[in-house]
mmCIF file of C-alpha atoms in Angstrom:
data_model
loop_
_atom_site.group_PDB
_atom_site.id
_atom_site.type_symbol
_atom_site.label_atom_id
_atom_site.label_comp_id
_atom_site.label_asym_id
_atom_site.label_seq_id
_atom_site.Cartn_x
_atom_site.Cartn_y
_atom_site.Cartn_z
ATOM 1 C CA MET Q 11 -3.765 17.626 16.585
ATOM 2 C CA ALA Q 12 -3.064 15.231 13.733
ATOM 3 C CA LYS Q 13 -5.517 15.732 10.868
ATOM 4 C CA ILE Q 14 -6.678 12.798 8.741
ATOM 5 C CA ALA Q 15 -8.433 13.362 5.420
ATOM 6 C CA VAL Q 16 -10.927 10.597 4.698
ATOM 7 C CA ILE Q 17 -11.701 9.803 1.041
ATOM 8 C CA PRO Q 18 -14.144 6.869 0.883
ATOM 9 C CA GLY Q 19 -14.211 6.993 -2.921
ATOM 10 C CA ASP Q 20 -16.274 4.513 -4.913
ATOM 11 C CA GLY Q 21 -17.998 1.166 -4.593
ATOM 12 C CA ILE Q 22 -17.231 -0.594 -1.338
ATOM 13 C CA GLY Q 23 -14.877 2.227 -0.363
ATOM 14 C CA LYS Q 24 -17.332 3.916 1.970
ATOM 15 C CA GLU Q 25 -18.320 0.645 3.651
ATOM 16 C CA VAL Q 26 -14.784 -0.463 4.447
ATOM 17 C CA VAL Q 27 -13.517 3.026 5.323
ATOM 18 C CA ASN Q 28 -16.349 3.347 7.847
ATOM 19 C CA GLU Q 29 -14.889 0.369 9.698
ATOM 20 C CA GLY Q 30 -11.350 1.729 9.514
ATOM 21 C CA VAL Q 31 -12.524 5.054 10.907
ATOM 22 C CA LYS Q 32 -14.444 3.182 13.600
ATOM 23 C CA VAL Q 33 -11.176 1.632 14.771
ATOM 24 C CA LEU Q 34 -9.330 4.961 14.556
ATOM 25 C CA GLU Q 35 -12.040 6.728 16.534
ATOM 26 C CA TYR Q 36 -11.872 4.096 19.264
ATOM 27 C CA LEU Q 37 -8.087 4.467 19.507
ATOM 28 C CA ASN Q 38 -8.400 8.239 19.400
ATOM 29 C CA SER Q 39 -10.897 8.461 22.238
ATOM 30 C CA THR Q 40 -9.317 5.743 24.377
ATOM 31 C CA TYR Q 41 -5.708 6.827 24.114
ATOM 32 C CA GLU Q 42 -6.314 10.560 23.595
ATOM 33 C CA LEU Q 43 -4.411 10.724 20.307
ATOM 34 C CA GLY Q 44 -5.818 14.101 19.292
ATOM 35 C CA LEU Q 45 -6.893 12.939 15.825
ATOM 36 C CA GLY Q 46 -9.239 15.017 13.694
ATOM 37 C CA PHE Q 47 -11.153 13.689 10.686
ATOM 38 C CA LYS Q 48 -12.663 15.341 7.630
ATOM 39 C CA GLU Q 49 -14.338 13.526 4.740
ATOM 40 C CA PHE Q 50 -13.893 14.544 1.093
ATOM 41 C CA ASP Q 51 -16.261 13.473 -1.692
ATOM 42 C CA LEU Q 52 -13.735 12.601 -4.371
ATOM 43 C CA GLY Q 53 -14.686 9.843 -6.779
ATOM 44 C CA ALA Q 54 -17.028 8.792 -9.543
ATOM 45 C CA ALA Q 55 -20.121 10.593 -8.234
ATOM 46 C CA ARG Q 56 -18.350 13.946 -8.154
ATOM 47 C CA TYR Q 57 -16.783 13.381 -11.569
ATOM 48 C CA LEU Q 58 -20.089 12.398 -13.177
ATOM 49 C CA LYS Q 59 -21.920 15.345 -11.630
ATOM 50 C CA TYR Q 60 -19.340 18.114 -11.982
ATOM 51 C CA GLY Q 61 -16.732 16.754 -14.405
ATOM 52 C CA GLU Q 62 -13.947 17.287 -11.865
ATOM 53 C CA LEU Q 63 -11.596 14.899 -10.099
ATOM 54 C CA VAL Q 64 -9.465 16.713 -7.493
ATOM 55 C CA PRO Q 65 -10.142 20.463 -7.771
ATOM 56 C CA ASP Q 66 -7.377 22.852 -6.760
ATOM 57 C CA ASN Q 67 -9.176 24.112 -3.649
ATOM 58 C CA ILE Q 68 -9.390 20.560 -2.246
ATOM 59 C CA LEU Q 69 -5.831 19.787 -3.260
ATOM 60 C CA ASN Q 70 -4.670 22.885 -1.401
ATOM 61 C CA GLU Q 71 -6.700 21.919 1.650
ATOM 62 C CA LEU Q 72 -5.270 18.403 1.650
ATOM 63 C CA GLU Q 73 -1.825 19.961 2.032
ATOM 64 C CA THR Q 74 -2.807 20.916 5.593
ATOM 65 C CA PHE Q 75 -3.469 17.302 6.630
ATOM 66 C CA ASP Q 76 -1.061 14.781 8.107
ATOM 67 C CA ALA Q 77 -2.425 11.710 6.353
ATOM 68 C CA ILE Q 78 -5.019 10.641 3.808
ATOM 69 C CA PHE Q 79 -7.216 7.570 4.370
ATOM 70 C CA LEU Q 80 -8.417 6.332 0.976
ATOM 71 C CA GLY Q 81 -11.078 3.690 0.384
ATOM 72 C CA ALA Q 82 -11.112 2.876 -3.330
ATOM 73 C CA VAL Q 83 -11.577 4.499 -6.721
ATOM 74 C CA GLY Q 84 -13.147 3.026 -9.824
ATOM 75 C CA ASP Q 85 -16.661 2.839 -11.235
ATOM 76 C CA PRO Q 86 -18.096 1.118 -14.342
ATOM 77 C CA ALA Q 87 -19.861 4.369 -15.287
ATOM 78 C CA VAL Q 88 -16.472 6.029 -15.815
ATOM 79 C CA GLU Q 89 -13.953 4.985 -18.447
ATOM 80 C CA PRO Q 90 -11.174 2.901 -16.846
ATOM 81 C CA GLY Q 91 -8.116 4.913 -15.910
ATOM 82 C CA ILE Q 92 -9.769 8.301 -15.494
ATOM 83 C CA LEU Q 93 -10.434 8.024 -11.761
ATOM 84 C CA GLU Q 94 -7.301 6.039 -11.048
ATOM 85 C CA LYS Q 95 -5.042 8.497 -12.844
ATOM 86 C CA GLY Q 96 -6.962 11.630 -11.911
ATOM 87 C CA ILE Q 97 -7.291 10.867 -8.188
ATOM 88 C CA LEU Q 98 -4.983 8.117 -6.964
ATOM 89 C CA LEU Q 99 -1.976 8.842 -9.169
ATOM 90 C CA LYS Q 100 -2.507 12.592 -8.972
ATOM 91 C CA LEU Q 101 -2.327 12.518 -5.180
ATOM 92 C CA ARG Q 102 0.726 10.245 -5.240
ATOM 93 C CA PHE Q 103 2.592 12.529 -7.606
ATOM 94 C CA TYR Q 104 1.374 15.849 -6.174
ATOM 95 C CA PHE Q 105 2.548 14.928 -2.684
ATOM 96 C CA ASP Q 106 5.610 13.136 -4.093
ATOM 97 C CA GLN Q 107 4.732 9.956 -2.199
ATOM 98 C CA TYR Q 108 7.825 8.171 -3.399
ATOM 99 C CA VAL Q 109 7.496 5.136 -1.112
ATOM 100 C CA ASN Q 110 4.858 2.484 -1.649
ATOM 101 C CA LEU Q 111 5.059 0.274 1.429
ATOM 102 C CA ARG Q 112 3.358 -3.101 1.061
ATOM 103 C CA PRO Q 113 3.543 -5.613 3.916
ATOM 104 C CA VAL Q 114 2.990 -9.238 2.904
ATOM 105 C CA LYS Q 115 1.960 -11.192 5.989
ATOM 106 C CA LEU Q 116 0.074 -14.482 6.186
ATOM 107 C CA TYR Q 117 -2.079 -14.460 9.321
ATOM 108 C CA ASN Q 118 -3.260 -18.064 9.312
ATOM 109 C CA ASP Q 119 -1.944 -21.195 7.617
ATOM 110 C CA ARG Q 120 -5.382 -22.084 6.247
ATOM 111 C CA PHE Q 121 -5.167 -19.187 3.793
ATOM 112 C CA SER Q 122 -1.760 -20.095 2.376
ATOM 113 C CA PRO Q 123 -1.884 -21.022 -1.332
ATOM 114 C CA LEU Q 124 1.577 -22.595 -1.078
ATOM 115 C CA LYS Q 125 2.160 -26.201 -0.150
ATOM 116 C CA GLY Q 126 4.167 -26.464 3.063
ATOM 117 C CA LYS Q 127 4.457 -22.682 3.542
ATOM 118 C CA GLY Q 128 2.698 -20.981 6.433
ATOM 119 C CA VAL Q 129 2.840 -18.027 8.780
ATOM 120 C CA ASP Q 130 6.489 -18.658 9.617
ATOM 121 C CA GLU Q 131 7.512 -18.469 5.964
ATOM 122 C CA ILE Q 132 5.292 -15.729 4.503
ATOM 123 C CA ASN Q 133 6.091 -12.465 6.249
ATOM 124 C CA PHE Q 134 8.016 -9.787 4.363
ATOM 125 C CA THR Q 135 7.636 -6.221 3.127
ATOM 126 C CA VAL Q 136 7.984 -4.754 -0.361
ATOM 127 C CA VAL Q 137 9.302 -1.190 -0.692
ATOM 128 C CA ARG Q 138 8.231 -0.018 -4.153
ATOM 129 C CA GLU Q 139 9.485 3.160 -5.795
ATOM 130 C CA ASN Q 140 6.265 5.061 -6.382
ATOM 131 C CA THR Q 141 6.862 8.093 -8.611
ATOM 132 C CA GLU Q 142 9.285 7.177 -11.397
ATOM 133 C CA GLY Q 143 9.809 4.303 -13.829
ATOM 134 C CA LEU Q 144 7.292 3.608 -16.554
ATOM 135 C CA TYR Q 145 4.563 5.224 -14.463
ATOM 136 C CA ALA Q 146 6.069 8.690 -14.873
ATOM 137 C CA GLY Q 147 3.948 9.000 -18.010
ATOM 138 C CA ILE Q 148 6.686 10.044 -20.427
ATOM 139 C CA GLY Q 149 5.925 8.932 -23.967
ATOM 140 C CA GLY Q 150 3.436 9.412 -26.735
ATOM 141 C CA PHE Q 151 1.994 8.306 -30.064
ATOM 142 C CA LEU Q 152 3.226 8.683 -33.613
ATOM 143 C CA LYS Q 153 0.773 8.194 -36.488
ATOM 144 C CA LYS Q 154 -1.971 7.275 -34.021
ATOM 145 C CA ASP Q 155 -4.896 5.191 -35.343
ATOM 146 C CA THR Q 156 -3.044 4.243 -38.507
ATOM 147 C CA PRO Q 157 -1.425 0.910 -39.474
ATOM 148 C CA ASP Q 158 1.963 2.548 -38.843
ATOM 149 C CA GLU Q 159 1.143 3.710 -35.318
ATOM 150 C CA ILE Q 160 4.005 3.785 -32.825
ATOM 151 C CA ALA Q 161 3.526 4.121 -29.062
ATOM 152 C CA THR Q 162 6.389 4.901 -26.703
ATOM 153 C CA GLN Q 163 6.578 4.739 -22.911
ATOM 154 C CA GLU Q 164 9.870 5.599 -21.265
ATOM 155 C CA MET Q 165 11.289 4.112 -18.086
ATOM 156 C CA ILE Q 166 12.715 6.910 -15.949
ATOM 157 C CA ALA Q 167 15.221 6.444 -13.140
ATOM 158 C CA SER Q 168 16.854 9.451 -11.500
ATOM 159 C CA ARG Q 169 19.756 9.112 -9.109
ATOM 160 C CA LYS Q 170 17.846 11.218 -6.582
ATOM 161 C CA GLY Q 171 14.740 9.050 -6.890
ATOM 162 C CA VAL Q 172 16.650 5.774 -6.666
ATOM 163 C CA ASP Q 173 18.819 6.917 -3.782
ATOM 164 C CA ARG Q 174 15.909 8.068 -1.652
ATOM 165 C CA ILE Q 175 13.880 4.857 -2.077
ATOM 166 C CA LEU Q 176 16.983 2.774 -1.357
ATOM 167 C CA LYS Q 177 17.709 4.828 1.755
ATOM 168 C CA TYR Q 178 14.147 4.302 2.979
ATOM 169 C CA ALA Q 179 14.473 0.548 2.345
ATOM 170 C CA PHE Q 180 17.856 0.287 4.081
ATOM 171 C CA GLU Q 181 16.531 2.209 7.087
ATOM 172 C CA TYR Q 182 13.428 0.014 7.191
ATOM 173 C CA ALA Q 183 15.539 -3.156 7.028
ATOM 174 C CA ARG Q 184 17.807 -1.848 9.767
ATOM 175 C CA LYS Q 185 14.832 -0.933 11.957
ATOM 176 C CA THR Q 186 13.159 -4.322 11.523
ATOM 177 C CA GLY Q 187 16.381 -6.310 11.745
ATOM 178 C CA GLY Q 188 15.922 -7.928 8.357
ATOM 179 C CA LYS Q 189 17.981 -8.399 5.230
ATOM 180 C CA LEU Q 190 17.372 -6.255 2.170
ATOM 181 C CA THR Q 191 16.909 -7.689 -1.318
ATOM 182 C CA VAL Q 192 16.971 -5.492 -4.405
ATOM 183 C CA SER Q 193 15.155 -6.726 -7.499
ATOM 184 C CA ASP Q 194 15.619 -5.383 -11.006
ATOM 185 C CA LYS Q 195 16.197 -6.467 -14.603
ATOM 186 C CA SER Q 196 19.701 -5.089 -14.918
ATOM 187 C CA ASN Q 197 20.752 -7.769 -17.396
ATOM 188 C CA VAL Q 198 18.343 -6.331 -20.002
ATOM 189 C CA LEU Q 199 17.432 -2.823 -18.815
ATOM 190 C CA THR Q 200 21.078 -1.904 -18.982
ATOM 191 C CA TYR Q 201 20.679 1.834 -18.411
ATOM 192 C CA ALA Q 202 17.909 2.444 -15.864
ATOM 193 C CA HIS Q 203 18.686 -0.632 -13.796
ATOM 194 C CA ASN Q 204 22.417 -0.258 -14.083
ATOM 195 C CA LEU Q 205 21.810 2.965 -12.156
ATOM 196 C CA TRP Q 206 19.829 0.974 -9.582
ATOM 197 C CA GLN Q 207 22.701 -1.515 -9.220
ATOM 198 C CA ARG Q 208 25.380 1.132 -8.812
ATOM 199 C CA ALA Q 209 23.295 3.115 -6.317
ATOM 200 C CA PHE Q 210 22.472 -0.009 -4.309
ATOM 201 C CA LYS Q 211 26.095 -1.117 -4.066
ATOM 202 C CA ALA Q 212 27.228 2.355 -3.078
ATOM 203 C CA MET Q 213 24.593 2.735 -0.366
ATOM 204 C CA ALA Q 214 25.207 -0.759 0.998
ATOM 205 C CA GLN Q 215 28.630 0.463 2.127
ATOM 206 C CA GLU Q 216 26.874 2.902 4.479
ATOM 207 C CA TYR Q 217 24.751 0.092 5.966
ATOM 208 C CA SER Q 218 27.287 -2.634 6.683
ATOM 209 C CA ASP Q 219 24.992 -3.976 9.401
ATOM 210 C CA VAL Q 220 22.252 -4.793 6.864
ATOM 211 C CA GLU Q 221 22.605 -8.053 4.952
ATOM 212 C CA THR Q 222 21.923 -7.531 1.249
ATOM 213 C CA ASN Q 223 20.936 -9.688 -1.688
ATOM 214 C CA HIS Q 224 19.930 -9.317 -5.340
ATOM 215 C CA TYR Q 225 17.494 -11.150 -7.627
ATOM 216 C CA LEU Q 226 16.402 -10.373 -11.145
ATOM 217 C CA ILE Q 227 12.658 -9.763 -11.279
ATOM 218 C CA ASP Q 228 11.822 -13.013 -13.065
ATOM 219 C CA ALA Q 229 13.865 -14.972 -10.538
ATOM 220 C CA ILE Q 230 12.269 -13.237 -7.556
ATOM 221 C CA THR Q 231 8.763 -14.200 -8.665
ATOM 222 C CA MET Q 232 9.858 -17.827 -8.641
ATOM 223 C CA LYS Q 233 11.542 -17.467 -5.268
ATOM 224 C CA MET Q 234 8.480 -15.779 -3.762
ATOM 225 C CA VAL Q 235 6.507 -18.910 -4.579
ATOM 226 C CA ARG Q 236 9.177 -21.504 -3.824
ATOM 227 C CA ASN Q 237 11.026 -19.903 -0.913
ATOM 228 C CA PRO Q 238 9.148 -16.860 0.480
ATOM 229 C CA GLU Q 239 10.906 -17.334 3.815
ATOM 230 C CA ILE Q 240 14.195 -16.009 2.416
ATOM 231 C CA PHE Q 241 12.798 -12.470 2.153
ATOM 232 C CA ASP Q 242 12.504 -9.780 4.806
ATOM 233 C CA VAL Q 243 12.478 -6.518 2.817
ATOM 234 C CA ILE Q 244 12.405 -6.248 -0.981
ATOM 235 C CA VAL Q 245 13.079 -2.952 -2.756
ATOM 236 C CA THR Q 246 12.288 -2.520 -6.428
ATOM 237 C CA CYS Q 247 11.116 -0.139 -9.134
ATOM 238 C CA ASN Q 248 7.576 1.067 -9.748
ATOM 239 C CA LEU Q 249 6.389 -1.454 -12.364
ATOM 240 C CA PHE Q 250 7.989 -4.509 -10.804
ATOM 241 C CA GLY Q 251 6.768 -3.492 -7.366
ATOM 242 C CA ASP Q 252 3.238 -3.195 -8.698
ATOM 243 C CA ILE Q 253 3.365 -6.740 -10.048
ATOM 244 C CA ILE Q 254 5.100 -8.596 -7.224
ATOM 245 C CA THR Q 255 2.963 -6.991 -4.528
ATOM 246 C CA ASP Q 256 -0.134 -8.478 -6.171
ATOM 247 C CA LEU Q 257 1.616 -11.839 -6.103
ATOM 248 C CA GLY Q 258 2.397 -11.097 -2.469
ATOM 249 C CA ALA Q 259 -1.269 -10.359 -1.793
ATOM 250 C CA GLU Q 260 -2.190 -13.830 -3.005
ATOM 251 C CA LEU Q 261 0.516 -15.362 -0.831
ATOM 252 C CA GLN Q 262 -0.996 -13.717 2.239
ATOM 253 C CA GLY Q 263 -4.510 -14.909 1.509
ATOM 254 C CA GLY Q 264 -5.949 -12.538 -1.081
ATOM 255 C CA MET Q 265 -6.680 -8.894 -1.741
ATOM 256 C CA GLY Q 266 -8.922 -8.667 1.304
ATOM 257 C CA LEU Q 267 -5.765 -8.471 3.436
ATOM 258 C CA ALA Q 268 -3.573 -6.364 1.135
ATOM 259 C CA VAL Q 269 -2.752 -2.900 2.443
ATOM 260 C CA SER Q 270 -0.603 -0.093 1.116
ATOM 261 C CA GLY Q 271 1.080 3.050 2.380
ATOM 262 C CA ASN Q 272 2.013 5.802 -0.075
ATOM 263 C CA ILE Q 273 4.572 7.684 1.939
ATOM 264 C CA ASN Q 274 6.572 10.879 1.889
ATOM 265 C CA PRO Q 275 7.720 11.687 5.429
ATOM 266 C CA ASP Q 276 8.040 15.364 4.494
ATOM 267 C CA THR Q 277 4.621 16.038 2.939
ATOM 268 C CA VAL Q 278 1.323 14.147 3.210
ATOM 269 C CA SER Q 279 1.139 10.354 3.120
ATOM 270 C CA MET Q 280 -1.809 8.234 1.989
ATOM 271 C CA PHE Q 281 -2.936 4.832 3.228
ATOM 272 C CA GLU Q 282 -5.350 2.450 1.528
ATOM 273 C CA PRO Q 283 -6.494 -1.100 0.936
ATOM 274 C CA VAL Q 284 -5.552 -2.214 -2.564
ATOM 275 C CA HIS Q 285 -8.524 -4.416 -3.419
ATOM 276 C CA GLY Q 286 -10.351 -1.897 -5.602
ATOM 277 C CA SER Q 287 -13.913 -0.615 -5.472
ATOM 278 C CA ALA Q 288 -15.671 -3.958 -6.203
ATOM 279 C CA PRO Q 289 -18.889 -2.345 -7.514
ATOM 280 C CA ASP Q 290 -20.542 -5.764 -7.903
ATOM 281 C CA ILE Q 291 -20.833 -6.141 -4.115
ATOM 282 C CA ALA Q 292 -21.144 -2.481 -3.118
ATOM 283 C CA GLY Q 293 -23.959 -1.695 -0.702
ATOM 284 C CA GLN Q 294 -24.408 -5.295 0.447
ATOM 285 C CA ASN Q 295 -22.410 -4.997 3.702
ATOM 286 C CA ILE Q 296 -20.333 -8.078 2.810
ATOM 287 C CA ALA Q 297 -17.035 -6.450 1.768
ATOM 288 C CA ASN Q 298 -13.961 -7.502 3.711
ATOM 289 C CA PRO Q 299 -12.760 -4.502 5.793
ATOM 290 C CA LEU Q 300 -9.611 -6.093 7.228
ATOM 291 C CA ALA Q 301 -7.198 -4.511 4.727
ATOM 292 C CA THR Q 302 -8.743 -1.110 5.432
ATOM 293 C CA ILE Q 303 -8.437 -1.668 9.170
ATOM 294 C CA LEU Q 304 -4.800 -2.648 8.662
ATOM 295 C CA ALA Q 305 -4.417 0.631 6.741
ATOM 296 C CA ALA Q 306 -5.781 2.393 9.825
ATOM 297 C CA GLY Q 307 -3.075 0.607 11.790
ATOM 298 C CA MET Q 308 -0.458 1.894 9.359
ATOM 299 C CA ILE Q 309 -1.765 5.431 9.889
ATOM 300 C CA VAL Q 310 -1.326 5.319 13.667
ATOM 301 C CA GLU Q 311 2.150 3.829 13.218
ATOM 302 C CA TYR Q 312 3.028 6.612 10.767
ATOM 303 C CA LEU Q 313 1.849 9.127 13.363
ATOM 304 C CA GLY Q 314 4.243 7.640 15.913
ATOM 305 C CA HIS Q 315 2.036 5.188 17.818
ATOM 306 C CA GLU Q 316 3.744 1.902 16.966
ATOM 307 C CA GLU Q 317 2.353 0.104 19.996
ATOM 308 C CA LEU Q 318 -1.223 0.872 18.899
ATOM 309 C CA SER Q 319 -0.468 -0.280 15.363
ATOM 310 C CA ALA Q 320 0.767 -3.549 16.848
ATOM 311 C CA MET Q 321 -2.506 -3.843 18.766
ATOM 312 C CA VAL Q 322 -4.513 -3.401 15.552
ATOM 313 C CA ASP Q 323 -2.425 -6.125 13.931
ATOM 314 C CA GLN Q 324 -3.004 -8.364 16.945
ATOM 315 C CA ALA Q 325 -6.753 -7.718 16.791
ATOM 316 C CA VAL Q 326 -6.838 -8.631 13.084
ATOM 317 C CA GLN Q 327 -4.884 -11.778 13.907
ATOM 318 C CA SER Q 328 -7.466 -12.692 16.566
ATOM 319 C CA SER Q 329 -10.355 -11.998 14.214
ATOM 320 C CA ILE Q 330 -8.903 -14.323 11.583
ATOM 321 C CA ASP Q 331 -7.907 -17.068 14.015
ATOM 322 C CA ASN Q 332 -11.409 -17.111 15.500
ATOM 323 C CA ASN Q 333 -13.111 -16.916 12.088
ATOM 324 C CA LYS Q 334 -14.765 -13.600 12.914
ATOM 325 C CA VAL Q 335 -14.509 -12.580 9.287
ATOM 326 C CA THR Q 336 -16.616 -11.927 6.197
ATOM 327 C CA PRO Q 337 -17.904 -14.693 3.863
ATOM 328 C CA ASP Q 338 -15.017 -14.328 1.392
ATOM 329 C CA MET Q 339 -12.721 -15.663 4.133
ATOM 330 C CA GLY Q 340 -15.122 -18.374 5.248
ATOM 331 C CA GLY Q 341 -16.854 -16.428 8.008
ATOM 332 C CA GLU Q 342 -20.407 -15.221 8.556
ATOM 333 C CA LEU Q 343 -19.971 -11.634 9.734
ATOM 334 C CA SER Q 344 -20.991 -8.552 7.788
ATOM 335 C CA THR Q 345 -18.618 -5.694 7.045
ATOM 336 C CA SER Q 346 -19.852 -3.632 9.980
ATOM 337 C CA GLU Q 347 -19.867 -6.639 12.319
ATOM 338 C CA VAL Q 348 -16.192 -7.244 11.600
ATOM 339 C CA GLY Q 349 -15.448 -3.626 12.514
ATOM 340 C CA ASN Q 350 -17.449 -3.963 15.726
ATOM 341 C CA HIS Q 351 -15.614 -7.173 16.563
ATOM 342 C CA LEU Q 352 -12.222 -5.540 16.038
ATOM 343 C CA VAL Q 353 -13.140 -2.735 18.444
ATOM 344 C CA LYS Q 354 -14.285 -5.364 20.965
ATOM 345 C CA VAL Q 355 -10.938 -7.177 20.678
ATOM 346 C CA LEU Q 356 -9.046 -3.897 21.070
ATOM 347 C CA LYS Q 357 -10.999 -3.223 24.258
ATOM 348 C CA GLU Q 358 -10.076 -6.688 25.538
ATOM 349 C CA LEU Q 359 -6.425 -6.132 24.710
ATOM 350 C CA LYS Q 360 -6.546 -2.957 26.772
ATOM 351 C CA GLY Q 361 -8.150 -4.836 29.616
ATOM 352 C CA ASP Q 362 -11.686 -3.460 29.245
ATOM 353 C CA LYS Q 363 -14.468 -6.014 29.196
#
C-alpha cells in the first residue's frame, strides 16, 4: 500500500484538497491502486492553539508515508513567514526534497497573456534546486536595529547539490525528449554560478543525446515572454527558480493552474498547488481546485501510474475547454462542482457512463 499524508493547511487549502482527494479516491477505487490516506492538522489553527508547527511525533510519522499532499499555508492571524518557514520549508529541508518540479503548460489559448503565443508555444517544465542557494538560511545581523545595521544572506552551492539537481534535469529531459536549458547569473555570481557552469558542462558530456543551452537569468525572463516555445526543460537555482516559475504560472493562465512537486526519490516527496491560502475567499466554495487536482495527478505519476496521471491531465484539459471551471476562469461552477465534473470526465475516459 502507498500511504499519502494529507495536509489541507489554511484558508482554501481544505476546500481544494478535498477535490484532489476526491479524484485520488476515484482512481484508487477504480484501478485498485492500494492508496491509503491520513489527514494531519498542521497549519494556523494548530499554531494559534498550541504554539507548535510540526511537532516531532508528526514529523516522525510522516517519514512512514510515500507522499505528502499539501493544500496551502498562511493566515493573516499569524505573522508572515512563520507558517511558511515552520511547515513548508521545514518539510522540504527535513526530507531533503531537493527537486522542485514546476510544469508550465497552457491548456487553452484564451488564457494566454502573450500575443500570438498559445498552447503550442507554452509548454515547458522548470526544475528548480530546492534546498540550497539563498534559501539555505545562512546569514545574520550585525548591529541590528541601529543606523549601522548590516544584514547578510549567503548564497550556497555545493557540488553535491548542484550535481544531483542537474542529473535529475538531464534525466527528465532525456525521458521527455526535450532540450535542457540551464539558467544562472554566472557573469556576476562568479563563484556559486561558476560551479553551476562547470558542473553543467561536465555532466552534459554524459548526456550527449540531450541538446543543451544556456541563458543568464535576466535574458531567460525576456525569452520566456518573447519566445516561450524555445524551452522544454529549464534547470536553475533556488531563488531564480522561485521567480521564473511565478512568471511561468502567469504564462499558463494564472496561479489557479500552477502546481508543484517537491521531490526526493529516496525519502518522502510533497505535492501542492502554489496559489497560497487565499483567506479572503476561504469557505465560499469558489476557489479554483484545478492546480490541486493536477497535484493529485503528479502524485499518481510519482507512484508509477503515468497513464493515470495523463488521464487527469486530459480531464483538466476537457474541463477547461468546455468551460466547466470556477468564476476566476470565466466559468460558473463551484469548487466542489469542478471536482465532481473531473471525476465524471475520468469515468467517461474509462468508458463508464
